[in-house]
Amino acid sequence: QVQLVESGGGLVQTGGSLRLACAASGRAFSNYTVGWFRQTPGREREFVAAQSWSGVVTIYIDSVRDRFTISRDNAKNTVYLQMNSLKPEDTVVYYCAADQTPASDYVITGYEYTYWGQGTQVTVSS
């Protein structure tokens, strides 16, 4: 079992930055693909970014590609989402997810992740 705990959310002004962290416990994290999703109440959870466990393959949705960066520190069992140039429409709850994959460059962009965090709220004021 892997437990994921997000942190780093909060209130920021338009154009500001936040760095979300997702700390994993329970098992070594190094061969897990990781992803970030976000969800507004009443809407489907939306994929934001994902990274293979090799770190070589990274995927973003178009709306965040030039503003957000996903990274990982396997020694710390932690995944990060650096969010720059934040906009009011980025105001949602962000979730991290993780799953073991057989290939080092395999990335999951759908909901089939096995492990999910509880979410952290990001609010961007206009």
Coordinates of N, CA, C and O in Angstrom, one line a residue:
Q1 N 0.8 -1.2 0.0 CA 0.0 0.0 0.0 C 0.9 1.3 0.0 O 1.9 1.3 0.6
V2 N 0.4 2.2 -0.7 CA 1.0 3.5 -0.7 C 0.0 4.6 -0.3 O -1.1 4.6 -0.7
Q3 N 0.5 5.4 0.6 CA -0.4 6.6 1.1 C 0.2 7.8 0.5 O 1.5 8.0 0.5
L4 N -0.6 8.7 0.0 CA -0.2 9.9 -0.6 C -0.8 11.1 0.1 O -2.0 11.1 0.4
V5 N 0.0 12.1 0.4 CA -0.5 13.3 1.1 C 0.0 14.5 0.4 O 1.2 14.7 0.3
E6 N -1.0 15.3 0.0 CA -0.6 16.6 -0.7 C -0.5 17.7 0.3 O -1.1 17.7 1.3
S7 N 0.3 18.7 -0.1 CA 0.5 19.9 0.7 C 0.9 21.0 -0.3 O 1.2 20.8 -1.4
G8 N 0.8 22.2 0.2 CA 1.3 23.4 -0.6 C 0.2 24.2 -1.2 O 0.5 25.2 -1.8
G9 N -1.0 23.8 -1.0 CA -2.1 24.6 -1.6 C -2.3 25.8 -0.7 O -1.7 26.0 0.3
G10 N -3.1 26.7 -1.2 CA -3.4 28.0 -0.5 C -4.0 29.0 -1.4 O -4.5 28.7 -2.5
L11 N -3.9 30.2 -0.9 CA -4.5 31.4 -1.6 C -3.3 32.2 -2.2 O -2.4 32.5 -1.5
V12 N -3.5 32.6 -3.5 CA -2.5 33.3 -4.2 C -3.2 34.3 -5.1 O -4.3 34.0 -5.6
Q13 N -2.5 35.4 -5.4 CA -3.1 36.3 -6.4 C -2.8 35.9 -7.8 O -1.9 35.1 -8.1
T14 N -3.6 36.4 -8.8 CA -3.4 36.1 -10.2 C -1.9 36.4 -10.6 O -1.4 37.5 -10.2
G15 N -1.3 35.5 -11.3 CA 0.1 35.7 -11.7 C 1.1 35.2 -10.7 O 2.3 35.1 -11.0
G16 N 0.6 34.7 -9.5 CA 1.5 34.2 -8.5 C 1.9 32.8 -8.7 O 1.5 32.1 -9.7
S17 N 2.6 32.2 -7.8 CA 3.1 30.8 -7.9 C 2.8 30.0 -6.6 O 2.8 30.6 -5.5
L18 N 2.7 28.8 -6.8 CA 2.6 27.8 -5.7 C 3.3 26.5 -6.1 O 3.4 26.2 -7.3
R19 N 3.9 25.9 -5.1 CA 4.4 24.5 -5.4 C 3.7 23.5 -4.5 O 3.8 23.6 -3.3
L20 N 3.0 22.6 -5.2 CA 2.4 21.5 -4.5 C 3.3 20.4 -4.3 O 4.2 20.1 -5.2
A21 N 3.2 19.7 -3.2 CA 4.0 18.5 -2.9 C 3.1 17.3 -2.6 O 2.0 17.5 -2.1
C22 N 3.5 16.2 -3.0 CA 2.8 14.9 -2.8 C 3.8 13.9 -2.2 O 4.7 13.4 -2.9
A23 N 3.7 13.7 -0.9 CA 4.6 12.8 -0.2 C 4.0 11.4 -0.1 O 2.8 11.2 0.3
A24 N 4.8 10.4 -0.5 CA 4.4 9.1 -0.5 C 5.0 8.3 0.7 O 6.2 8.5 1.0
S25 N 4.2 7.4 1.3 CA 4.7 6.6 2.3 C 4.2 5.2 2.2 O 3.2 5.0 1.5
G26 N 4.9 4.2 2.8 CA 4.4 2.9 2.7 C 5.2 2.0 1.8 O 5.2 0.8 2.0
R27 N 5.8 2.6 0.8 CA 6.6 1.8 -0.2 C 7.5 2.7 -1.0 O 7.2 3.9 -1.1
A28 N 8.6 2.2 -1.4 CA 9.5 3.0 -2.2 C 8.8 3.4 -3.5 O 8.0 2.7 -4.1
F29 N 9.0 4.6 -3.9 CA 8.3 5.3 -4.9 C 8.9 5.3 -6.3 O 8.3 5.7 -7.3
S30 N 10.1 4.8 -6.3 CA 11.0 5.0 -7.5 C 10.4 4.4 -8.8 O 10.7 4.9 -9.9
N31 N 9.6 3.3 -8.8 CA 9.1 2.7 -10.0 C 7.6 3.0 -10.2 O 6.9 2.1 -10.7
Y32 N 7.2 4.1 -9.7 CA 5.8 4.5 -9.8 C 5.7 5.7 -10.8 O 6.4 6.7 -10.7
T33 N 4.7 5.5 -11.7 CA 4.4 6.7 -12.5 C 3.5 7.6 -11.6 O 2.7 7.1 -10.8
V34 N 3.6 8.9 -11.8 CA 2.9 9.8 -10.9 C 2.1 10.8 -11.8 O 2.5 11.2 -12.9
G35 N 1.0 11.3 -11.2 CA 0.2 12.3 -11.9 C -0.5 13.3 -11.0 O -0.6 13.0 -9.8
W36 N -0.9 14.4 -11.6 CA -1.7 15.4 -10.9 C -3.0 15.6 -11.6 O -3.0 15.7 -12.9
F37 N -4.1 15.7 -10.9 CA -5.4 15.9 -11.4 C -6.0 17.1 -10.6 O -5.5 17.5 -9.5
R38 N -7.1 17.6 -11.1 CA -7.8 18.7 -10.4 C -9.3 18.5 -10.6 O -9.7 18.0 -11.6
Q39 N -10.0 19.1 -9.7 CA -11.5 18.9 -9.7 C -12.2 20.0 -9.1 O -11.9 20.4 -8.0
T40 N -13.2 20.6 -9.8 CA -14.1 21.5 -9.3 C -15.3 20.8 -8.8 O -15.8 19.8 -9.5
P41 N -15.9 21.2 -7.7 CA -17.2 20.5 -7.2 C -18.2 20.4 -8.3 O -18.5 21.4 -9.0
G42 N -18.8 19.2 -8.5 CA -19.8 19.0 -9.5 C -19.3 18.7 -10.9 O -20.1 18.5 -11.8
R43 N -18.0 18.7 -11.1 CA -17.4 18.4 -12.4 C -16.5 17.2 -12.3 O -16.0 16.8 -11.2
E44 N -16.2 16.6 -13.4 CA -15.3 15.5 -13.5 C -13.9 15.9 -13.1 O -13.5 17.0 -13.4
R45 N -13.2 15.0 -12.5 CA -11.8 15.2 -12.2 C -11.0 15.3 -13.5 O -11.2 14.5 -14.4
E46 N -10.1 16.3 -13.6 CA -9.4 16.6 -14.9 C -7.9 16.3 -14.7 O -7.3 16.7 -13.7
F47 N -7.4 15.6 -15.7 CA -6.0 15.3 -15.7 C -5.2 16.6 -16.0 O -5.6 17.5 -16.8
V48 N -4.1 16.8 -15.2 CA -3.3 18.0 -15.4 C -1.9 17.7 -15.9 O -1.4 18.3 -16.9
A49 N -1.2 16.7 -15.3 CA 0.2 16.4 -15.7 C 0.5 15.0 -15.2 O 0.0 14.5 -14.2
A50 N 1.5 14.4 -15.8 CA 2.0 13.1 -15.4 C 3.4 12.9 -15.8 O 3.9 13.5 -16.7
Q51 N 4.1 12.1 -15.0 CA 5.5 11.8 -15.3 C 5.8 10.3 -15.1 O 5.3 9.7 -14.1
S52 N 6.5 9.7 -16.0 CA 7.0 8.4 -15.9 C 8.0 8.2 -14.8 O 8.5 9.2 -14.3
W53 N 8.1 7.0 -14.3 CA 9.0 6.8 -13.2 C 10.5 7.0 -13.6 O 11.3 7.3 -12.7
S54 N 10.8 7.0 -14.8 CA 12.2 7.3 -15.3 C 12.4 8.8 -15.2 O 13.5 9.3 -15.2
G55 N 11.3 9.6 -15.2 CA 11.4 11.0 -15.3 C 11.6 11.5 -16.7 O 11.6 12.7 -17.0
V56 N 11.7 10.6 -17.7 CA 12.0 11.0 -19.1 C 10.7 11.5 -19.8 O 10.8 12.5 -20.6
V57 N 9.6 10.9 -19.5 CA 8.4 11.2 -20.2 C 7.5 12.0 -19.3 O 7.2 11.6 -18.2
T58 N 7.1 13.2 -19.8 CA 6.2 14.1 -19.0 C 5.1 14.6 -20.0 O 5.4 15.0 -21.1
I59 N 3.9 14.6 -19.5 CA 2.7 15.1 -20.3 C 1.9 16.1 -19.5 O 1.8 15.9 -18.3
Y60 N 1.5 17.1 -20.2 CA 0.7 18.2 -19.6 C -0.6 18.4 -20.5 O -0.5 18.2 -21.7
I61 N -1.6 18.9 -19.8 CA -2.7 19.4 -20.6 C -2.3 20.8 -21.2 O -1.4 21.5 -20.6
D62 N -2.9 21.1 -22.3 CA -2.5 22.4 -23.0 C -2.6 23.6 -22.2 O -1.7 24.5 -22.2
S63 N -3.6 23.7 -21.3 CA -3.8 24.9 -20.5 C -2.8 25.2 -19.5 O -2.7 26.3 -19.0
V64 N -1.9 24.2 -19.2 CA -0.9 24.4 -18.1 C 0.5 24.2 -18.6 O 1.4 24.4 -17.9
R65 N 0.6 23.8 -19.9 CA 1.9 23.3 -20.4 C 3.1 24.3 -20.1 O 4.2 23.9 -19.8
D66 N 2.8 25.5 -20.4 CA 3.9 26.5 -20.3 C 4.0 27.2 -18.9 O 4.8 28.1 -18.7
R67 N 3.1 26.7 -18.0 CA 3.0 27.3 -16.6 C 3.4 26.4 -15.5 O 3.9 26.8 -14.5
F68 N 3.0 25.1 -15.7 CA 3.2 24.1 -14.6 C 4.4 23.2 -14.9 O 4.6 22.9 -16.1
T69 N 5.0 22.7 -13.9 CA 6.1 21.7 -14.1 C 6.0 20.6 -13.0 O 5.9 20.9 -11.8
I70 N 5.9 19.4 -13.5 CA 5.9 18.3 -12.6 C 7.3 17.7 -12.5 O 8.1 17.7 -13.4
S71 N 7.6 17.4 -11.2 CA 9.0 16.8 -11.0 C 8.9 15.8 -9.8 O 7.9 15.8 -9.1
R72 N 10.0 15.1 -9.6 CA 9.9 14.1 -8.5 C 11.3 14.0 -7.9 O 12.3 14.3 -8.5
D73 N 11.3 13.7 -6.6 CA 12.5 13.4 -5.9 C 12.3 12.1 -5.2 O 11.7 11.9 -4.2
N74 N 12.8 11.1 -5.9 CA 12.6 9.7 -5.4 C 13.3 9.4 -4.1 O 12.8 8.6 -3.3
A75 N 14.4 10.1 -3.8 CA 15.0 9.9 -2.5 C 14.1 10.4 -1.4 O 14.2 9.9 -0.3
K76 N 13.3 11.4 -1.7 CA 12.3 11.9 -0.7 C 10.9 11.3 -0.8 O 10.0 11.7 -0.1
N77 N 10.8 10.4 -1.8 CA 9.4 9.9 -2.1 C 8.4 11.0 -2.3 O 7.3 10.9 -1.8
T78 N 8.7 12.0 -3.0 CA 7.9 13.2 -3.2 C 7.8 13.6 -4.6 O 8.8 13.6 -5.3
V79 N 6.6 14.0 -5.0 CA 6.3 14.5 -6.3 C 5.9 16.0 -6.1 O 5.2 16.3 -5.2
Y80 N 6.3 16.8 -7.1 CA 6.0 18.2 -7.0 C 5.2 18.7 -8.2 O 5.3 18.1 -9.3
L81 N 4.4 19.7 -8.0 CA 3.8 20.4 -9.1 C 4.1 21.9 -8.9 O 3.5 22.5 -8.1
Q82 N 5.0 22.5 -9.7 CA 5.3 23.9 -9.6 C 4.3 24.6 -10.5 O 4.3 24.3 -11.7
M83 N 3.6 25.5 -10.0 CA 2.6 26.2 -10.7 C 2.9 27.7 -10.7 O 2.9 28.4 -9.7
N84 N 3.2 28.2 -11.9 CA 3.5 29.6 -12.1 C 2.4 30.3 -12.9 O 1.6 29.7 -13.6
S85 N 2.4 31.6 -12.9 CA 1.4 32.4 -13.7 C 0.0 31.9 -13.4 O -0.7 31.7 -14.4
L86 N -0.3 31.8 -12.2 CA -1.6 31.2 -11.9 C -2.8 32.1 -12.3 O -2.6 33.4 -12.2
K87 N -3.9 31.5 -12.7 CA -5.1 32.2 -13.1 C -6.2 31.9 -12.2 O -6.2 30.8 -11.6
P88 N -7.3 32.7 -12.2 CA -8.4 32.4 -11.4 C -9.0 31.0 -11.8 O -9.6 30.3 -10.9
E89 N -9.0 30.6 -13.0 CA -9.5 29.3 -13.5 C -8.7 28.2 -13.0 O -9.1 27.0 -13.1
D90 N -7.6 28.4 -12.4 CA -6.8 27.3 -11.7 C -7.3 27.0 -10.3 O -6.8 26.1 -9.7
T91 N -8.3 27.7 -9.9 CA -8.9 27.6 -8.6 C -9.7 26.3 -8.5 O -10.8 26.2 -9.1
V92 N -9.1 25.3 -7.9 CA -9.8 24.0 -7.8 C -9.0 23.2 -6.7 O -8.0 23.6 -6.2
V93 N -9.5 22.0 -6.4 CA -8.7 21.0 -5.5 C -7.8 20.2 -6.4 O -8.3 19.7 -7.4
Y94 N -6.6 20.1 -6.0 CA -5.6 19.3 -6.8 C -5.3 18.0 -6.1 O -5.1 18.0 -4.8
Y95 N -5.2 16.9 -6.8 CA -5.0 15.6 -6.3 C -3.7 15.0 -7.0 O -3.5 15.1 -8.2
C96 N -2.9 14.3 -6.2 CA -1.9 13.5 -6.8 C -2.3 12.1 -6.9 O -3.1 11.6 -6.1
A97 N -1.6 11.3 -7.8 CA -1.9 9.9 -7.9 C -0.7 9.2 -8.3 O 0.3 9.8 -8.9
A98 N -0.7 7.9 -8.0 CA 0.5 7.1 -8.3 C 0.2 5.7 -8.6 O -0.9 5.2 -8.1
D99 N 1.0 5.0 -9.4 CA 0.8 3.6 -9.7 C 2.1 3.0 -10.2 O 2.9 3.7 -10.9
Q100 N 2.2 1.7 -9.9 CA 3.4 1.0 -10.5 C 3.1 0.7 -11.9 O 2.0 0.4 -12.4
T101 N 4.2 0.9 -12.7 CA 4.1 0.5 -14.1 C 5.3 -0.3 -14.5 O 6.4 -0.2 -13.9
P102 N 5.1 -1.2 -15.5 CA 6.1 -2.2 -15.9 C 7.3 -1.5 -16.6 O 8.4 -2.1 -16.7
A103 N 7.0 -0.4 -17.3 CA 8.0 0.2 -18.1 C 8.4 1.6 -17.5 O 7.5 2.3 -17.1
S104 N 9.6 1.9 -17.6 CA 10.2 3.1 -17.0 C 9.6 4.4 -17.7 O 9.6 5.4 -17.1
D105 N 9.2 4.3 -18.9 CA 8.7 5.4 -19.7 C 7.2 5.4 -19.8 O 6.7 6.2 -20.7
Y106 N 6.5 4.6 -19.1 CA 5.0 4.5 -19.2 C 4.4 5.6 -18.4 O 4.8 5.8 -17.2
V107 N 3.4 6.2 -19.0 CA 2.7 7.3 -18.3 C 1.2 7.0 -18.3 O 0.6 6.6 -19.3
I108 N 0.5 7.3 -17.2 CA -0.9 7.2 -17.1 C -1.6 8.6 -17.1 O -1.2 9.4 -16.2
T109 N -2.5 8.8 -17.9 CA -3.2 10.1 -18.0 C -4.7 10.0 -17.6 O -5.4 11.0 -17.5
G110 N -5.2 8.7 -17.4 CA -6.6 8.5 -17.0 C -6.8 8.3 -15.6 O -5.9 8.5 -14.7
Y111 N -7.9 7.8 -15.2 CA -8.3 7.6 -13.8 C -7.9 6.2 -13.2 O -8.2 5.9 -12.1
E112 N -7.1 5.5 -14.0 CA -6.8 4.1 -13.5 C -5.7 4.0 -12.5 O -5.3 2.9 -12.1
Y113 N -5.2 5.2 -12.0 CA -4.2 5.1 -10.9 C -4.8 4.4 -9.7 O -6.0 4.5 -9.4
T114 N -4.0 3.6 -9.1 CA -4.4 2.9 -7.9 C -4.4 3.7 -6.6 O -5.3 3.6 -5.8
Y115 N -3.5 4.6 -6.5 CA -3.3 5.4 -5.3 C -3.6 6.8 -5.5 O -3.1 7.4 -6.5
W116 N -4.4 7.4 -4.6 CA -4.8 8.8 -4.7 C -4.6 9.5 -3.4 O -4.8 8.9 -2.3
G117 N -4.2 10.8 -3.4 CA -4.2 11.6 -2.2 C -5.6 12.2 -1.9 O -6.5 12.0 -2.7
Q118 N -5.7 12.9 -0.9 CA -6.9 13.5 -0.4 C -7.2 14.9 -1.0 O -8.3 15.4 -0.9
G119 N -6.2 15.5 -1.6 CA -6.4 16.7 -2.3 C -6.0 17.9 -1.5 O -5.9 17.9 -0.3
T120 N -5.6 19.0 -2.2 CA -5.2 20.3 -1.6 C -5.9 21.4 -2.4 O -5.8 21.4 -3.6
Q121 N -6.4 22.3 -1.7 CA -7.2 23.4 -2.3 C -6.2 24.5 -2.8 O -5.4 25.0 -2.0
V122 N -6.4 24.9 -4.0 CA -5.7 26.1 -4.6 C -6.7 27.1 -4.9 O -7.7 26.8 -5.7
T123 N -6.5 28.3 -4.5 CA -7.4 29.4 -4.7 C -6.6 30.6 -5.3 O -5.7 31.1 -4.7
V124 N -7.0 31.1 -6.5 CA -6.3 32.2 -7.1 C -7.3 33.3 -7.2 O -8.3 33.2 -7.9
S125 N -6.9 34.4 -6.5 CA -7.8 35.6 -6.5 C -7.5 36.5 -7.7 O -6.4 36.6 -8.1
S126 N -8.6 37.1 -8.2 CA -8.4 38.0 -9.3 C -8.1 39.5 -8.9 O -8.2 39.8 -7.7

